[in-house]
Amino acid sequence: MSVNVAVVGATGAVGGDFLQILESRKFPVKELRLLASRRSAGKKMQFCGVDYTVQELTRHSFEGIKIALFSAGASISREYVPYAIESGAVCVDNSSAFRMDDDVPLVVPEVNSREIGRHRGVIANPNCSTIQMVVVLKPIHDVARIKRVVVSTYQAVSGAGLKAVDELLKETASILDGKKGFMRNLFPHQIAFNVLPQIPQSNAFLSNGYTSEEMKMVNETKKIMADNTIRVTATTVRVPVVRGHSESVNVETEKKITAAEVKRLLSGAPGVTVIDDTANQLYPLAINAAGKDDVFVGRIREDESIANGINLWIVSDNLRKGAALNAIQIAEKLL
Ligand code: A2P
């Protein structure tokens, strides 16, 4: 059975991956509606070798649509998801707008696909950094019960959209050209050749000193793993990488689990590829994860500072498993 699909934010960083992944996975698309702001109306985009014209998003955009994939930011989702639901569509929302609402499932198919069944018109796609982490944590939690997680991220600029990619590339070129006074529009400091311990780039800091991105990792991990007792602390950092988030993750478990057991466990886990051959200097890298579907994990070792601890290095394509792919996997389960 093929269905009518709308992509909201089609012209954005995640939008492009939505089209590629719908095509490569042969998602049964009957009619495709590409939606973005007025600025992009009339623009052409290709899907399955056919040109589609981008339309301006309005409250009437969802007539006849069965599945609406949203990736245009939280305020757009808050405003337009209700219209899509009213038109009879089921929305998979990539923004943070509804993630923590009790009646909205927050889904990573490898972890909690059963949650999809209780949706009331919208299913939330978690934060990119959270998705890749829980895909790896879940199999460990099932066997050894995770008590605490300490994570530091190394996040690609594409997580902040195409304008952020543009800023990194132009700033890098400007510095290499020896020019002074590059005009930044997005990041609060130079991102080229630098590392920024602040995500998102504006209005990041909360009263507890954490950023909103960090608290997303804390709260969403508990909701997806359906366990409020897991303690999580996060430091989220932007690095001058275009695609692919990396994470250093320290896990403390209730039951002892060895590094060898974790390797074996993760080697058989859905959506996970273990790359852990230190003798040959092989471990996951953002440049290798870019364009791939899996979550890659390596540097698996016991934390010698505590009784039951494991260290992991987790890398995945933030626009694919961290966004478009996860949303489309949810949509596939819906069908
Ligand atoms: P547009 O390209 O027309 O601005 P990114 O994450 O790369 O910044 O992309 C954001 C996406 O959200 C783009 O497709 C962008 O469309 C879309 N978007 C931004 N503002 C609006 C809006 N007011 N209405 C509809 N789509 C929007």
CSV table of C-alpha atoms and ligand atoms in Angstrom, one decimal:
chain,number,residue,atom,x,y,z
A,1,MET,CA,0.0,0.0,0.0
A,2,SER,CA,1.6,3.3,-1.0
A,3,VAL,CA,0.8,6.5,0.8
A,4,ASN,CA,0.9,10.3,0.4
A,5,VAL,CA,3.9,11.7,2.2
A,6,ALA,CA,4.8,15.4,3.1
A,7,VAL,CA,8.3,16.5,4.0
A,8,VAL,CA,8.3,19.7,6.0
A,9,GLY,CA,11.7,21.4,5.8
A,10,ALA,CA,12.5,19.6,2.6
A,11,THR,CA,15.2,22.2,1.7
A,12,GLY,CA,17.1,21.9,4.9
A,13,ALA,CA,20.0,19.7,6.1
A,14,VAL,CA,17.7,16.8,7.2
A,15,GLY,CA,15.2,17.4,4.3
A,16,GLY,CA,17.8,16.3,1.7
A,17,ASP,CA,18.5,13.1,3.6
A,18,PHE,CA,14.7,12.4,3.9
A,19,LEU,CA,14.4,12.3,0.1
A,20,GLN,CA,17.6,10.2,-0.4
A,21,ILE,CA,16.5,7.7,2.3
A,22,LEU,CA,12.9,7.5,1.2
A,23,GLU,CA,14.2,6.7,-2.3
A,24,SER,CA,16.9,4.2,-1.4
A,25,ARG,CA,14.7,2.3,1.0
A,26,LYS,CA,11.9,2.2,-1.6
A,27,PHE,CA,9.4,3.8,0.9
A,28,PRO,CA,6.0,3.3,-0.7
A,29,VAL,CA,5.4,7.0,-1.7
A,30,LYS,CA,2.3,7.6,-3.7
A,31,GLU,CA,2.3,11.4,-3.8
A,32,LEU,CA,5.2,13.4,-2.4
A,33,ARG,CA,4.7,17.0,-1.1
A,34,LEU,CA,7.8,19.1,-0.4
A,35,LEU,CA,7.2,21.9,2.0
A,36,ALA,CA,9.4,24.8,3.2
A,37,SER,CA,9.3,28.5,3.8
A,38,ARG,CA,8.0,31.0,1.3
A,39,ARG,CA,11.7,31.7,0.4
A,40,SER,CA,12.0,28.2,-1.2
A,41,ALA,CA,8.6,28.0,-2.9
A,42,GLY,CA,9.1,27.1,-6.6
A,43,LYS,CA,12.5,25.6,-6.0
A,44,LYS,CA,13.0,22.2,-7.7
A,45,MET,CA,14.2,19.0,-6.0
A,46,GLN,CA,14.6,15.6,-7.4
A,47,PHE,CA,13.1,12.4,-6.0
A,48,CYS,CA,13.4,9.1,-7.9
A,49,GLY,CA,14.6,10.9,-11.0
A,50,VAL,CA,11.5,13.2,-11.1
A,51,ASP,CA,11.6,17.0,-10.4
A,52,TYR,CA,9.3,18.1,-7.6
A,53,THR,CA,8.4,21.8,-6.9
A,54,VAL,CA,8.8,22.9,-3.3
A,55,GLN,CA,5.6,24.5,-1.9
A,56,GLU,CA,5.2,27.1,0.8
A,57,LEU,CA,4.1,25.5,4.1
A,58,THR,CA,0.6,26.6,5.1
A,59,ARG,CA,-2.1,25.2,7.3
A,60,HIS,CA,-3.8,23.7,4.2
A,61,SER,CA,-0.6,21.8,3.1
A,62,PHE,CA,-1.7,18.4,4.5
A,63,GLU,CA,-4.8,17.6,2.6
A,64,GLY,CA,-4.7,13.9,1.7
A,65,ILE,CA,-1.4,13.4,3.4
A,66,LYS,CA,-1.0,10.1,5.4
A,67,ILE,CA,2.6,10.6,6.7
A,68,ALA,CA,4.1,14.0,7.5
A,69,LEU,CA,7.9,14.1,8.2
A,70,PHE,CA,8.7,17.3,10.1
A,71,SER,CA,12.2,18.8,10.3
A,72,ALA,CA,11.9,22.6,10.3
A,73,GLY,CA,12.4,23.4,13.9
A,74,ALA,CA,10.3,23.3,17.1
A,75,SER,CA,8.3,26.4,16.5
A,76,ILE,CA,7.2,25.3,13.0
A,77,SER,CA,6.2,21.9,14.5
A,78,ARG,CA,4.3,23.4,17.3
A,79,GLU,CA,2.3,25.5,14.8
A,80,TYR,CA,1.8,23.0,12.0
A,81,VAL,CA,1.7,19.5,13.5
A,82,PRO,CA,-1.9,20.2,14.8
A,83,TYR,CA,-3.0,21.1,11.2
A,84,ALA,CA,-1.4,17.9,9.9
A,85,ILE,CA,-3.2,15.8,12.5
A,86,GLU,CA,-6.5,17.5,11.8
A,87,SER,CA,-6.1,16.6,8.1
A,88,GLY,CA,-5.6,12.9,9.1
A,89,ALA,CA,-1.9,12.6,8.8
A,90,VAL,CA,0.4,10.9,11.3
A,91,CYS,CA,3.4,13.1,12.0
A,92,VAL,CA,7.0,12.0,12.7
A,93,ASP,CA,8.5,15.1,14.3
A,94,ASN,CA,12.2,15.6,14.3
A,95,SER,CA,12.0,18.7,16.5
A,96,SER,CA,12.0,18.9,20.3
A,97,ALA,CA,8.5,20.4,20.4
A,98,PHE,CA,6.7,17.3,21.7
A,99,ARG,CA,9.4,14.9,22.8
A,100,MET,CA,8.8,15.1,26.5
A,101,ASP,CA,5.0,15.2,26.3
A,102,ASP,CA,3.6,12.2,28.2
A,103,ASP,CA,1.1,11.2,25.5
A,104,VAL,CA,3.8,11.4,22.7
A,105,PRO,CA,5.9,8.3,22.0
A,106,LEU,CA,9.7,9.1,21.7
A,107,VAL,CA,11.0,6.4,19.6
A,108,VAL,CA,14.2,4.7,18.5
A,109,PRO,CA,13.0,1.6,16.7
A,110,GLU,CA,15.9,-0.6,17.9
A,111,VAL,CA,15.0,0.3,21.5
A,112,ASN,CA,11.3,0.9,22.0
A,113,SER,CA,9.4,0.4,18.7
A,114,ARG,CA,6.4,-0.9,20.7
A,115,GLU,CA,5.8,2.7,21.9
A,116,ILE,CA,4.7,3.6,18.3
A,117,GLY,CA,1.4,1.9,18.8
A,118,ARG,CA,0.2,4.5,21.4
A,119,HIS,CA,0.6,7.5,19.2
A,120,ARG,CA,-2.2,10.1,18.9
A,121,GLY,CA,-1.1,11.6,15.6
A,122,VAL,CA,2.5,12.5,16.4
A,123,ILE,CA,5.6,10.4,17.2
A,124,ALA,CA,8.7,12.3,18.3
A,125,ASN,CA,12.1,11.6,16.9
A,126,PRO,CA,14.7,12.0,19.6
A,127,ASN,CA,17.7,14.4,19.7
A,128,CYS,CA,20.5,13.2,17.3
A,129,SER,CA,23.1,12.7,20.1
A,130,THR,CA,20.6,10.7,22.2
A,131,ILE,CA,19.6,8.4,19.4
A,132,GLN,CA,23.1,7.1,18.7
A,133,MET,CA,23.8,6.7,22.4
A,134,VAL,CA,20.7,4.7,23.3
A,135,VAL,CA,21.1,2.3,20.4
A,136,VAL,CA,24.3,1.2,22.1
A,137,LEU,CA,23.2,1.5,25.7
A,138,LYS,CA,20.0,-0.6,25.4
A,139,PRO,CA,21.7,-4.0,24.9
A,140,ILE,CA,24.0,-3.3,27.9
A,141,HIS,CA,21.2,-2.1,30.1
A,142,ASP,CA,19.2,-5.3,29.3
A,143,VAL,CA,22.0,-7.5,30.5
A,144,ALA,CA,23.8,-5.5,33.3
A,145,ARG,CA,21.4,-2.6,34.2
A,146,ILE,CA,23.0,0.8,33.7
A,147,LYS,CA,23.1,2.9,36.8
A,148,ARG,CA,24.9,6.0,35.5
A,149,VAL,CA,26.1,7.5,32.2
A,150,VAL,CA,28.7,10.3,31.7
A,151,VAL,CA,28.8,11.5,28.1
A,152,SER,CA,30.8,14.1,26.3
A,153,THR,CA,29.9,14.8,22.7
A,154,TYR,CA,31.8,16.0,19.6
A,155,GLN,CA,29.0,17.2,17.4
A,156,ALA,CA,29.1,18.1,13.7
A,157,VAL,CA,27.9,21.5,12.6
A,158,SER,CA,25.3,20.1,10.2
A,159,GLY,CA,23.2,19.4,13.4
A,160,ALA,CA,22.7,23.2,13.4
A,161,GLY,CA,21.5,23.2,9.8
A,162,LEU,CA,22.9,24.1,6.3
A,163,LYS,CA,23.7,27.6,7.3
A,164,ALA,CA,26.0,26.3,10.0
A,165,VAL,CA,27.8,24.1,7.5
A,166,ASP,CA,28.2,27.1,5.2
A,167,GLU,CA,29.6,29.2,8.1
A,168,LEU,CA,32.2,26.6,9.0
A,169,LEU,CA,33.3,26.2,5.4
A,170,LYS,CA,33.5,29.9,4.7
A,171,GLU,CA,35.2,30.7,7.9
A,172,THR,CA,37.8,28.0,7.3
A,173,ALA,CA,38.5,29.3,3.8
A,174,SER,CA,38.7,32.9,5.1
A,175,ILE,CA,41.3,31.9,7.7
A,176,LEU,CA,43.3,29.8,5.2
A,177,ASP,CA,43.3,32.8,2.9
A,178,GLY,CA,44.8,34.9,5.7
A,179,LYS,CA,41.8,37.2,5.8
A,180,LYS,CA,40.8,39.0,9.0
A,181,GLY,CA,37.4,39.9,10.3
A,182,PHE,CA,35.1,37.1,9.0
A,183,MET,CA,31.5,38.0,9.8
A,184,ARG,CA,29.8,35.2,11.7
A,185,ASN,CA,26.0,34.9,11.6
A,186,LEU,CA,25.4,31.8,13.7
A,187,PHE,CA,28.1,30.5,16.0
A,188,PRO,CA,28.9,32.7,19.1
A,189,HIS,CA,32.7,32.1,18.5
A,190,GLN,CA,35.0,31.0,15.7
A,191,ILE,CA,34.1,27.3,14.9
A,192,ALA,CA,36.9,26.8,12.3
A,193,PHE,CA,39.9,25.2,14.0
A,194,ASN,CA,38.1,25.5,17.3
A,195,VAL,CA,35.8,23.6,19.7
A,196,LEU,CA,32.8,25.2,21.4
A,197,PRO,CA,31.3,23.8,24.6
A,198,GLN,CA,27.9,25.2,23.8
A,199,ILE,CA,25.0,23.7,21.9
A,200,PRO,CA,22.7,25.2,20.6
A,201,GLN,CA,24.4,28.3,19.4
A,202,SER,CA,21.9,30.7,21.0
A,203,ASN,CA,19.8,30.7,24.2
A,204,ALA,CA,21.7,27.6,25.2
A,205,PHE,CA,22.3,28.0,28.9
A,206,LEU,CA,19.7,27.0,31.6
A,207,SER,CA,19.6,28.0,35.2
A,208,ASN,CA,21.4,24.8,36.3
A,209,GLY,CA,24.4,25.7,34.2
A,210,TYR,CA,23.7,22.9,31.6
A,211,THR,CA,22.7,23.6,28.0
A,212,SER,CA,19.4,22.6,26.6
A,213,GLU,CA,21.1,20.1,24.4
A,214,GLU,CA,22.7,18.5,27.5
A,215,MET,CA,19.4,18.3,29.3
A,216,LYS,CA,17.8,16.7,26.2
A,217,MET,CA,20.3,13.9,26.5
A,218,VAL,CA,19.5,13.5,30.2
A,219,ASN,CA,15.7,13.5,29.9
A,220,GLU,CA,15.3,11.8,26.6
A,221,THR,CA,17.6,8.9,27.5
A,222,LYS,CA,15.4,8.1,30.6
A,223,LYS,CA,12.2,8.3,28.5
A,224,ILE,CA,13.4,6.1,25.6
A,225,MET,CA,14.9,3.5,28.0
A,226,ALA,CA,11.8,3.7,30.1
A,227,ASP,CA,13.9,3.9,33.3
A,228,ASN,CA,13.9,7.1,35.4
A,229,THR,CA,16.5,5.6,37.7
A,230,ILE,CA,19.3,5.9,35.1
A,231,ARG,CA,21.5,8.9,36.1
A,232,VAL,CA,22.9,10.8,33.1
A,233,THR,CA,25.2,13.7,32.9
A,234,ALA,CA,26.2,15.3,29.6
A,235,THR,CA,28.6,17.9,28.1
A,236,THR,CA,27.7,18.7,24.5
A,237,VAL,CA,30.4,20.2,22.3
A,238,ARG,CA,30.4,21.5,18.7
A,239,VAL,CA,33.5,20.6,16.7
A,240,PRO,CA,34.5,21.6,13.1
A,241,VAL,CA,33.2,18.5,11.5
A,242,VAL,CA,30.5,18.6,8.8
A,243,ARG,CA,28.8,15.3,9.3
A,244,GLY,CA,28.8,12.7,12.0
A,245,HIS,CA,28.6,13.1,15.8
A,246,SER,CA,31.1,11.3,18.0
A,247,GLU,CA,30.6,10.6,21.7
A,248,SER,CA,32.8,9.5,24.6
A,249,VAL,CA,30.5,7.5,26.9
A,250,ASN,CA,31.2,6.2,30.3
A,251,VAL,CA,28.7,3.7,31.7
A,252,GLU,CA,28.4,2.3,35.3
A,253,THR,CA,26.4,-0.9,35.6
A,254,GLU,CA,24.9,-2.7,38.5
A,255,LYS,CA,26.2,-6.1,37.4
A,256,LYS,CA,29.8,-6.6,36.3
A,257,ILE,CA,30.2,-6.9,32.5
A,258,THR,CA,33.6,-7.3,30.9
A,259,ALA,CA,34.8,-5.4,27.8
A,260,ALA,CA,34.8,-8.7,25.9
A,261,GLU,CA,31.2,-9.4,26.9
A,262,VAL,CA,30.2,-5.9,25.8
A,263,LYS,CA,31.9,-6.4,22.4
A,264,ARG,CA,30.1,-9.7,21.9
A,265,LEU,CA,26.8,-8.2,22.9
A,266,LEU,CA,27.1,-5.2,20.7
A,267,SER,CA,28.3,-7.2,17.7
A,268,GLY,CA,24.9,-8.8,17.6
A,269,ALA,CA,22.9,-5.7,18.4
A,270,PRO,CA,20.5,-4.3,15.8
A,271,GLY,CA,21.8,-1.1,14.0
A,272,VAL,CA,25.2,-1.4,15.6
A,273,THR,CA,28.6,-2.1,14.0
A,274,VAL,CA,31.6,-2.7,16.3
A,275,ILE,CA,34.9,-1.3,15.0
A,276,ASP,CA,37.4,-2.0,17.7
A,277,ASP,CA,40.8,-3.2,16.4
A,278,THR,CA,43.3,-1.0,18.3
A,279,ALA,CA,46.2,-3.1,17.1
A,280,ASN,CA,45.5,-1.8,13.7
A,281,GLN,CA,44.4,1.7,14.9
A,282,LEU,CA,40.8,1.0,13.9
A,283,TYR,CA,37.9,2.7,15.7
A,284,PRO,CA,34.8,4.6,14.5
A,285,LEU,CA,35.5,7.9,12.7
A,286,ALA,CA,33.0,10.6,11.8
A,287,ILE,CA,34.3,10.7,8.2
A,288,ASN,CA,33.6,7.0,7.8
A,289,ALA,CA,30.2,7.1,9.5
A,290,ALA,CA,29.0,9.9,7.2
A,291,GLY,CA,26.4,8.5,4.7
A,292,LYS,CA,26.0,5.2,6.6
A,293,ASP,CA,23.0,3.9,8.5
A,294,ASP,CA,24.6,2.2,11.5
A,295,VAL,CA,25.8,3.4,14.8
A,296,PHE,CA,29.5,2.6,15.1
A,297,VAL,CA,31.2,1.8,18.4
A,298,GLY,CA,34.7,1.1,19.4
A,299,ARG,CA,37.4,1.8,22.1
A,300,ILE,CA,35.4,-0.6,24.3
A,301,ARG,CA,37.3,-1.0,27.5
A,302,GLU,CA,36.7,-1.4,31.2
A,303,ASP,CA,36.8,1.7,33.4
A,304,GLU,CA,39.6,0.8,35.8
A,305,SER,CA,38.6,3.6,38.3
A,306,ILE,CA,35.3,1.9,39.4
A,307,ALA,CA,34.1,-1.7,40.0
A,308,ASN,CA,31.6,-2.0,37.1
A,309,GLY,CA,32.4,0.5,34.4
A,310,ILE,CA,32.7,0.5,30.6
A,311,ASN,CA,34.1,3.2,28.3
A,312,LEU,CA,32.8,3.5,24.7
A,313,TRP,CA,33.4,5.7,21.7
A,314,ILE,CA,30.2,6.0,19.7
A,315,VAL,CA,29.9,7.6,16.2
A,316,SER,CA,27.0,7.9,13.8
A,317,ASP,CA,25.7,10.1,11.0
A,318,ASN,CA,23.7,12.8,12.8
A,319,LEU,CA,21.5,13.6,9.7
A,320,ARG,CA,20.8,9.9,9.0
A,321,LYS,CA,20.4,7.7,12.2
A,322,GLY,CA,20.3,10.9,14.2
A,323,ALA,CA,17.4,12.4,12.2
A,324,ALA,CA,16.1,11.3,8.8
A,325,LEU,CA,16.7,7.6,8.9
A,326,ASN,CA,15.3,7.1,12.4
A,327,ALA,CA,12.2,9.1,11.4
A,328,ILE,CA,11.7,6.9,8.3
A,329,GLN,CA,12.3,3.7,10.2
A,330,ILE,CA,9.4,4.9,12.5
A,331,ALA,CA,7.3,5.6,9.5
A,332,GLU,CA,8.0,2.1,8.1
A,333,LYS,CA,6.8,0.6,11.4
A,334,LEU,CA,3.7,2.8,11.2
A,335,LEU,CA,2.8,1.3,7.8
B,1,A2P,P1,13.8,27.3,3.8
B,1,A2P,O1,15.0,26.6,3.1
B,1,A2P,O2,12.8,27.7,2.9
B,1,A2P,O3,14.3,28.3,4.8
B,1,A2P,P2,18.1,23.7,8.3
B,1,A2P,O4,17.9,22.8,9.4
B,1,A2P,O5,19.1,23.2,7.3
B,1,A2P,O6,18.4,25.1,8.7
B,1,A2P,O7,16.7,23.8,7.5
B,1,A2P,C1,15.5,24.2,8.0
B,1,A2P,C2,14.3,23.8,7.2
B,1,A2P,O8,13.2,24.4,7.8
B,1,A2P,C3,14.4,24.4,5.8
B,1,A2P,O9,13.8,23.5,4.9
B,1,A2P,C4,13.6,25.7,5.9
B,1,A2P,O10,13.1,26.1,4.7
B,1,A2P,C5,12.5,25.2,6.8
B,1,A2P,N1,11.8,26.4,7.4
B,1,A2P,C6,12.4,27.4,8.1
B,1,A2P,N2,11.5,28.3,8.4
B,1,A2P,C7,10.3,27.9,7.9
B,1,A2P,C8,9.0,28.4,7.8
B,1,A2P,N3,8.7,29.5,8.4
B,1,A2P,N4,8.0,27.7,7.2
B,1,A2P,C9,8.3,26.5,6.6
B,1,A2P,N5,9.6,26.0,6.6
B,1,A2P,C10,10.5,26.6,7.2
